[in-house]
PDB file of C-alpha atoms in Angstrom:
ATOM      1  CA  MET A   1      58.935-236.689-168.323  1.00 77.00           C
ATOM      2  CA  ASN A   2      62.611-237.555-168.109  1.00 84.00           C
ATOM      3  CA  ARG A   3      65.192-237.603-170.885  1.00 85.00           C
ATOM      4  CA  ALA A   4      64.766-241.311-171.697  1.00 88.00           C
ATOM      5  CA  GLU A   5      60.980-240.952-171.975  1.00 90.00           C
ATOM      6  CA  PHE A   6      61.389-237.872-174.170  1.00 89.00           C
ATOM      7  CA  VAL A   7      63.783-239.701-176.503  1.00 91.00           C
ATOM      8  CA  GLU A   8      61.497-242.736-176.670  1.00 92.00           C
ATOM      9  CA  ARG A   9      58.447-240.622-177.509  1.00 91.00           C
ATOM     10  CA  VAL A  10      60.394-238.660-180.144  1.00 91.00           C
ATOM     11  CA  GLU A  11      61.690-241.837-181.780  1.00 91.00           C
ATOM     12  CA  GLY A  12      58.106-243.029-182.073  1.00 89.00           C
ATOM     13  CA  CYS A  13      57.039-240.028-184.124  1.00 89.00           C
ATOM     14  CA  GLN A  14      60.240-238.761-185.767  1.00 91.00           C
ATOM     15  CA  ALA A  15      59.453-240.087-189.260  1.00 90.00           C
ATOM     16  CA  ARG A  16      55.982-238.553-189.053  1.00 90.00           C
ATOM     17  CA  LEU A  17      57.475-235.209-187.987  1.00 93.00           C
ATOM     18  CA  TYR A  18      59.843-235.314-190.944  1.00 93.00           C
ATOM     19  CA  ARG A  19      57.055-236.128-193.428  1.00 90.00           C
ATOM     20  CA  VAL A  20      54.927-233.252-192.143  1.00 90.00           C
ATOM     21  CA  ALA A  21      57.854-230.818-192.346  1.00 92.00           C
ATOM     22  CA  LEU A  22      58.687-232.057-195.845  1.00 90.00           C
ATOM     23  CA  THR A  23      55.080-231.588-196.929  1.00 86.00           C
ATOM     24  CA  VAL A  24      55.016-228.037-195.589  1.00 87.00           C
ATOM     25  CA  LEU A  25      58.483-226.951-196.696  1.00 88.00           C
ATOM     26  CA  GLY A  26      59.067-229.060-199.805  1.00 84.00           C
ATOM     27  CA  SER A  27      62.789-229.341-199.105  1.00 84.00           C
ATOM     28  CA  GLY A  28      64.458-232.279-197.410  1.00 88.00           C
ATOM     29  CA  ALA A  29      67.205-230.155-195.891  1.00 89.00           C
ATOM     30  CA  ASP A  30      64.766-227.553-194.568  1.00 90.00           C
ATOM     31  CA  ALA A  31      62.541-230.320-193.188  1.00 92.00           C
ATOM     32  CA  GLU A  32      65.479-231.877-191.327  1.00 93.00           C
ATOM     33  CA  ASP A  33      66.427-228.476-189.897  1.00 93.00           C
ATOM     34  CA  ALA A  34      62.854-227.725-188.849  1.00 94.00           C
ATOM     35  CA  VAL A  35      62.496-231.080-187.085  1.00 94.00           C
ATOM     36  CA  GLN A  36      65.792-230.616-185.278  1.00 94.00           C
ATOM     37  CA  GLU A  37      64.881-227.074-184.197  1.00 94.00           C
ATOM     38  CA  ALA A  38      61.441-228.249-183.061  1.00 95.00           C
ATOM     39  CA  LEU A  39      62.965-231.033-180.965  1.00 94.00           C
ATOM     40  CA  ILE A  40      65.377-228.618-179.308  1.00 94.00           C
ATOM     41  CA  ALA A  41      62.545-226.178-178.617  1.00 94.00           C
ATOM     42  CA  ALA A  42      60.359-228.994-177.261  1.00 93.00           C
ATOM     43  CA  TRP A  43      63.068-230.197-174.899  1.00 93.00           C
ATOM     44  CA  ARG A  44      63.564-226.671-173.602  1.00 93.00           C
ATOM     45  CA  ALA A  45      59.814-226.140-173.185  1.00 92.00           C
ATOM     46  CA  LEU A  46      59.046-229.582-171.787  1.00 90.00           C
ATOM     47  CA  GLY A  47      57.854-228.033-168.538  1.00 87.00           C
ATOM     48  CA  SER A  48      54.993-226.358-170.423  1.00 88.00           C
ATOM     49  CA  LEU A  49      53.541-229.712-171.535  1.00 87.00           C
ATOM     50  CA  ARG A  50      50.433-230.067-169.377  1.00 87.00           C
ATOM     51  CA  ASP A  51      49.307-233.537-170.430  1.00 88.00           C
ATOM     52  CA  GLU A  52      51.856-236.149-171.500  1.00 88.00           C
ATOM     53  CA  ARG A  53      49.160-237.975-173.469  1.00 90.00           C
ATOM     54  CA  LEU A  54      49.153-235.002-175.847  1.00 89.00           C
ATOM     55  CA  PHE A  55      52.932-235.067-176.348  1.00 92.00           C
ATOM     56  CA  GLU A  56      52.840-235.778-180.084  1.00 91.00           C
ATOM     57  CA  THR A  57      50.175-233.147-180.758  1.00 91.00           C
ATOM     58  CA  TRP A  58      52.155-230.633-178.687  1.00 93.00           C
ATOM     59  CA  LEU A  59      55.376-231.500-180.523  1.00 94.00           C
ATOM     60  CA  MET A  60      53.662-231.321-183.917  1.00 93.00           C
ATOM     61  CA  ARG A  61      52.381-227.848-183.026  1.00 92.00           C
ATOM     62  CA  ILE A  62      55.942-226.737-182.249  1.00 94.00           C
ATOM     63  CA  LEU A  63      57.109-228.199-185.571  1.00 95.00           C
ATOM     64  CA  ILE A  64      54.352-226.488-187.542  1.00 92.00           C
ATOM     65  CA  ASN A  65      55.276-223.166-185.954  1.00 92.00           C
ATOM     66  CA  ARG A  66      58.923-223.730-186.961  1.00 92.00           C
ATOM     67  CA  CYS A  67      57.834-224.552-190.506  1.00 91.00           C
ATOM     68  CA  ARG A  68      55.706-221.423-190.704  1.00 88.00           C
ATOM     69  CA  GLY A  69      58.676-219.397-189.501  1.00 89.00           C
ATOM     70  CA  GLU A  70      60.802-220.923-192.251  1.00 88.00           C
ATOM     71  CA  LEU A  71      58.154-220.094-194.862  1.00 85.00           C
ATOM     72  CA  ARG A  72      58.132-216.476-193.666  1.00 84.00           C
ATOM     73  CA  ALA A  73      61.929-216.374-193.792  1.00 83.00           C
ATOM     74  CA  ARG A  74      61.896-217.770-197.335  1.00 77.00           C
ATOM     75  CA  ALA A  75      59.549-215.026-198.436  1.00 72.00           C
ATOM     76  CA  ARG A  76      62.122-212.474-197.261  1.00 74.00           C
ATOM     77  CA  ARG A  77      65.055-214.154-199.022  1.00 70.00           C
ATOM     78  CA  ALA A  78      65.889-213.144-202.581  1.00 56.00           C
ATOM     79  CA  ALA A  79      67.064-216.379-204.215  1.00 58.00           C
ATOM     80  CA  PRO A  80      66.017-219.778-202.854  1.00 57.00           C
ATOM     81  CA  VAL A  81      68.409-222.689-203.296  1.00 61.00           C
ATOM     82  CA  PRO A  82      66.907-225.414-205.513  1.00 65.00           C
ATOM     83  CA  ASP A  83      65.901-228.558-203.642  1.00 63.00           C
ATOM     84  CA  GLU A  84      68.038-230.686-205.978  1.00 62.00           C
ATOM     85  CA  VAL A  85      71.141-228.890-204.708  1.00 59.00           C
ATOM     86  CA  LEU A  86      70.122-229.378-201.088  1.00 58.00           C
ATOM     87  CA  ARG A  87      69.263-233.043-201.629  1.00 59.00           C
ATOM     88  CA  ALA A  88      72.847-233.904-202.472  1.00 56.00           C
ATOM     89  CA  GLY A  89      73.201-235.195-198.912  1.00 54.00           C
ATOM     90  CA  GLY A  90      70.142-237.422-199.313  1.00 52.00           C
ATOM     91  CA  LEU A  91      67.149-238.123-197.129  1.00 52.00           C
ATOM     92  CA  PRO A  92      67.440-239.752-193.725  1.00 55.00           C
ATOM     93  CA  LYS A  93      67.828-243.518-194.145  1.00 57.00           C
ATOM     94  CA  ASP A  94      64.764-244.442-192.074  1.00 59.00           C
ATOM     95  CA  VAL A  95      62.263-242.307-194.017  1.00 56.00           C
ATOM     96  CA  PRO A  96      60.872-244.216-197.001  1.00 53.00           C
ATOM     97  CA  GLU A  97      60.230-242.554-200.322  1.00 56.00           C
ATOM     98  CA  PRO A  98      56.559-241.698-200.870  1.00 55.00           C
ATOM     99  CA  PRO A  99      54.643-244.636-202.386  1.00 59.00           C
ATOM    100  CA  ASP A 100      53.206-242.406-205.119  1.00 66.00           C
ATOM    101  CA  PRO A 101      55.520-239.484-205.979  1.00 65.00           C
ATOM    102  CA  GLY A 102      52.950-238.130-208.458  1.00 68.00           C
ATOM    103  CA  LEU A 103      50.378-237.818-205.706  1.00 71.00           C
ATOM    104  CA  TYR A 104      52.871-235.965-203.518  1.00 73.00           C
ATOM    105  CA  ARG A 105      53.686-233.598-206.412  1.00 77.00           C
ATOM    106  CA  ALA A 106      49.972-232.876-206.772  1.00 77.00           C
ATOM    107  CA  LEU A 107      49.705-232.312-203.006  1.00 80.00           C
ATOM    108  CA  GLU A 108      52.564-229.809-203.216  1.00 82.00           C
ATOM    109  CA  GLN A 109      50.510-227.760-205.678  1.00 85.00           C
ATOM    110  CA  LEU A 110      47.727-227.265-203.137  1.00 87.00           C
ATOM    111  CA  ASP A 111      47.644-224.105-201.085  1.00 88.00           C
ATOM    112  CA  TYR A 112      49.257-224.596-197.671  1.00 85.00           C
ATOM    113  CA  LYS A 113      45.943-224.098-195.844  1.00 90.00           C
ATOM    114  CA  TYR A 114      44.499-227.163-197.616  1.00 91.00           C
ATOM    115  CA  ARG A 115      47.665-229.237-198.007  1.00 88.00           C
ATOM    116  CA  LEU A 116      48.650-229.439-194.346  1.00 88.00           C
ATOM    117  CA  PRO A 117      45.264-230.501-192.869  1.00 91.00           C
ATOM    118  CA  LEU A 118      44.716-232.967-195.725  1.00 89.00           C
ATOM    119  CA  MET A 119      48.154-234.502-195.248  1.00 86.00           C
ATOM    120  CA  LEU A 120      47.810-234.675-191.462  1.00 88.00           C
ATOM    121  CA  SER A 121      44.430-236.378-191.809  1.00 89.00           C
ATOM    122  CA  CYS A 122      44.839-238.720-194.758  1.00 84.00           C
ATOM    123  CA  ALA A 123      48.544-239.543-194.773  1.00 78.00           C
ATOM    124  CA  GLU A 124      49.351-239.336-191.073  1.00 83.00           C
ATOM    125  CA  GLY A 125      46.019-240.416-189.582  1.00 86.00           C
ATOM    126  CA  TYR A 126      45.472-237.581-187.112  1.00 90.00           C
ATOM    127  CA  SER A 127      41.915-236.916-185.950  1.00 92.00           C
ATOM    128  CA  THR A 128      40.112-233.665-186.676  1.00 93.00           C
ATOM    129  CA  ASP A 129      40.452-232.656-183.021  1.00 92.00           C
ATOM    130  CA  GLU A 130      44.201-233.300-183.048  1.00 91.00           C
ATOM    131  CA  ILE A 131      44.652-231.293-186.252  1.00 91.00           C
ATOM    132  CA  ALA A 132      42.513-228.486-184.844  1.00 92.00           C
ATOM    133  CA  SER A 133      44.769-228.379-181.799  1.00 89.00           C
ATOM    134  CA  MET A 134      47.938-228.396-183.911  1.00 88.00           C
ATOM    135  CA  LEU A 135      46.742-225.658-186.251  1.00 88.00           C
ATOM    136  CA  ARG A 136      44.788-223.711-183.639  1.00 89.00           C
ATOM    137  CA  LEU A 137      41.646-223.809-185.751  1.00 91.00           C
ATOM    138  CA  PRO A 138      38.063-224.766-184.939  1.00 94.00           C
ATOM    139  CA  GLY A 139      37.191-228.371-185.791  1.00 93.00           C
ATOM    140  CA  GLY A 140      34.693-227.230-188.408  1.00 94.00           C
ATOM    141  CA  ALA A 141      37.369-225.206-190.196  1.00 94.00           C
ATOM    142  CA  VAL A 142      39.663-228.241-190.254  1.00 94.00           C
ATOM    143  CA  LYS A 143      36.894-230.429-191.716  1.00 95.00           C
ATOM    144  CA  TRP A 144      36.133-227.784-194.349  1.00 96.00           C
ATOM    145  CA  ARG A 145      39.805-227.441-195.329  1.00 94.00           C
ATOM    146  CA  ILE A 146      40.185-231.212-195.620  1.00 94.00           C
ATOM    147  CA  HIS A 147      37.038-231.377-197.755  1.00 95.00           C
ATOM    148  CA  GLN A 148      38.142-228.491-199.982  1.00 94.00           C
ATOM    149  CA  GLY A 149      41.647-229.955-200.194  1.00 92.00           C
ATOM    150  CA  ARG A 150      40.242-233.256-201.447  1.00 92.00           C
ATOM    151  CA  ILE A 151      38.168-231.453-204.072  1.00 92.00           C
ATOM    152  CA  LYS A 152      41.147-229.413-205.266  1.00 92.00           C
ATOM    153  CA  LEU A 153      43.435-232.469-205.242  1.00 89.00           C
ATOM    154  CA  ARG A 154      40.886-234.435-207.270  1.00 89.00           C
ATOM    155  CA  GLU A 155      40.758-231.581-209.824  1.00 89.00           C
ATOM    156  CA  LEU A 156      44.556-231.558-210.101  1.00 86.00           C
ATOM    157  CA  LEU A 157      44.693-235.324-210.556  1.00 85.00           C
ATOM    158  CA  LYS A 158      41.981-235.151-213.243  1.00 86.00           C
ATOM    159  CA  LYS A 159      43.971-232.488-215.122  1.00 85.00           C
ATOM    160  CA  GLU A 160      47.018-234.758-215.061  1.00 79.00           C
ATOM    161  CA  GLY A 161      44.923-237.682-216.310  1.00 78.00           C
ATOM    162  CA  ARG A 162      45.669-239.722-213.199  1.00 72.00           C
ATOM    163  CA  ILE A 163      41.970-240.293-212.420  1.00 75.00           C
ATOM    164  CA  ASP A 164      38.856-240.492-214.579  1.00 71.00           C
ATOM    165  CA  GLU A 165      36.064-237.972-214.623  1.00 65.00           C
TER     166      GLU A 165
END
């Protein structure tokens, strides 16, 4: 894959990468940084991509690893900077606001192990096999986490009065 092909493929999935990073990290600035770091790492490791058809899955895996690294780094830091302070620069212009901010707030309350597979499946449309590859989990574990995530999300939405019993 040459530089032009790499750029074209990245442009096709950049908004999706950002949304996934934002879902995992909860901060627009951290999501932008994670995407940028993942793209740099992907370019440097392009020779390790065995099947170009799996480019997006491979790139998403790199991004998820970067996000996990950021979450570990946050745990070591004493005082996180509030997202409102970091958002002063605004979101990238080509990434639309979520259609239902309340739903995204409820998603943010889910444990990471349920939130990420649920978001990748329902919001981004990845298959169970693709998610399993990204998260390095068996397909059955991915299905279970999506199922449990839906149950927990439904409970949260019921508590908020957003859906009926």
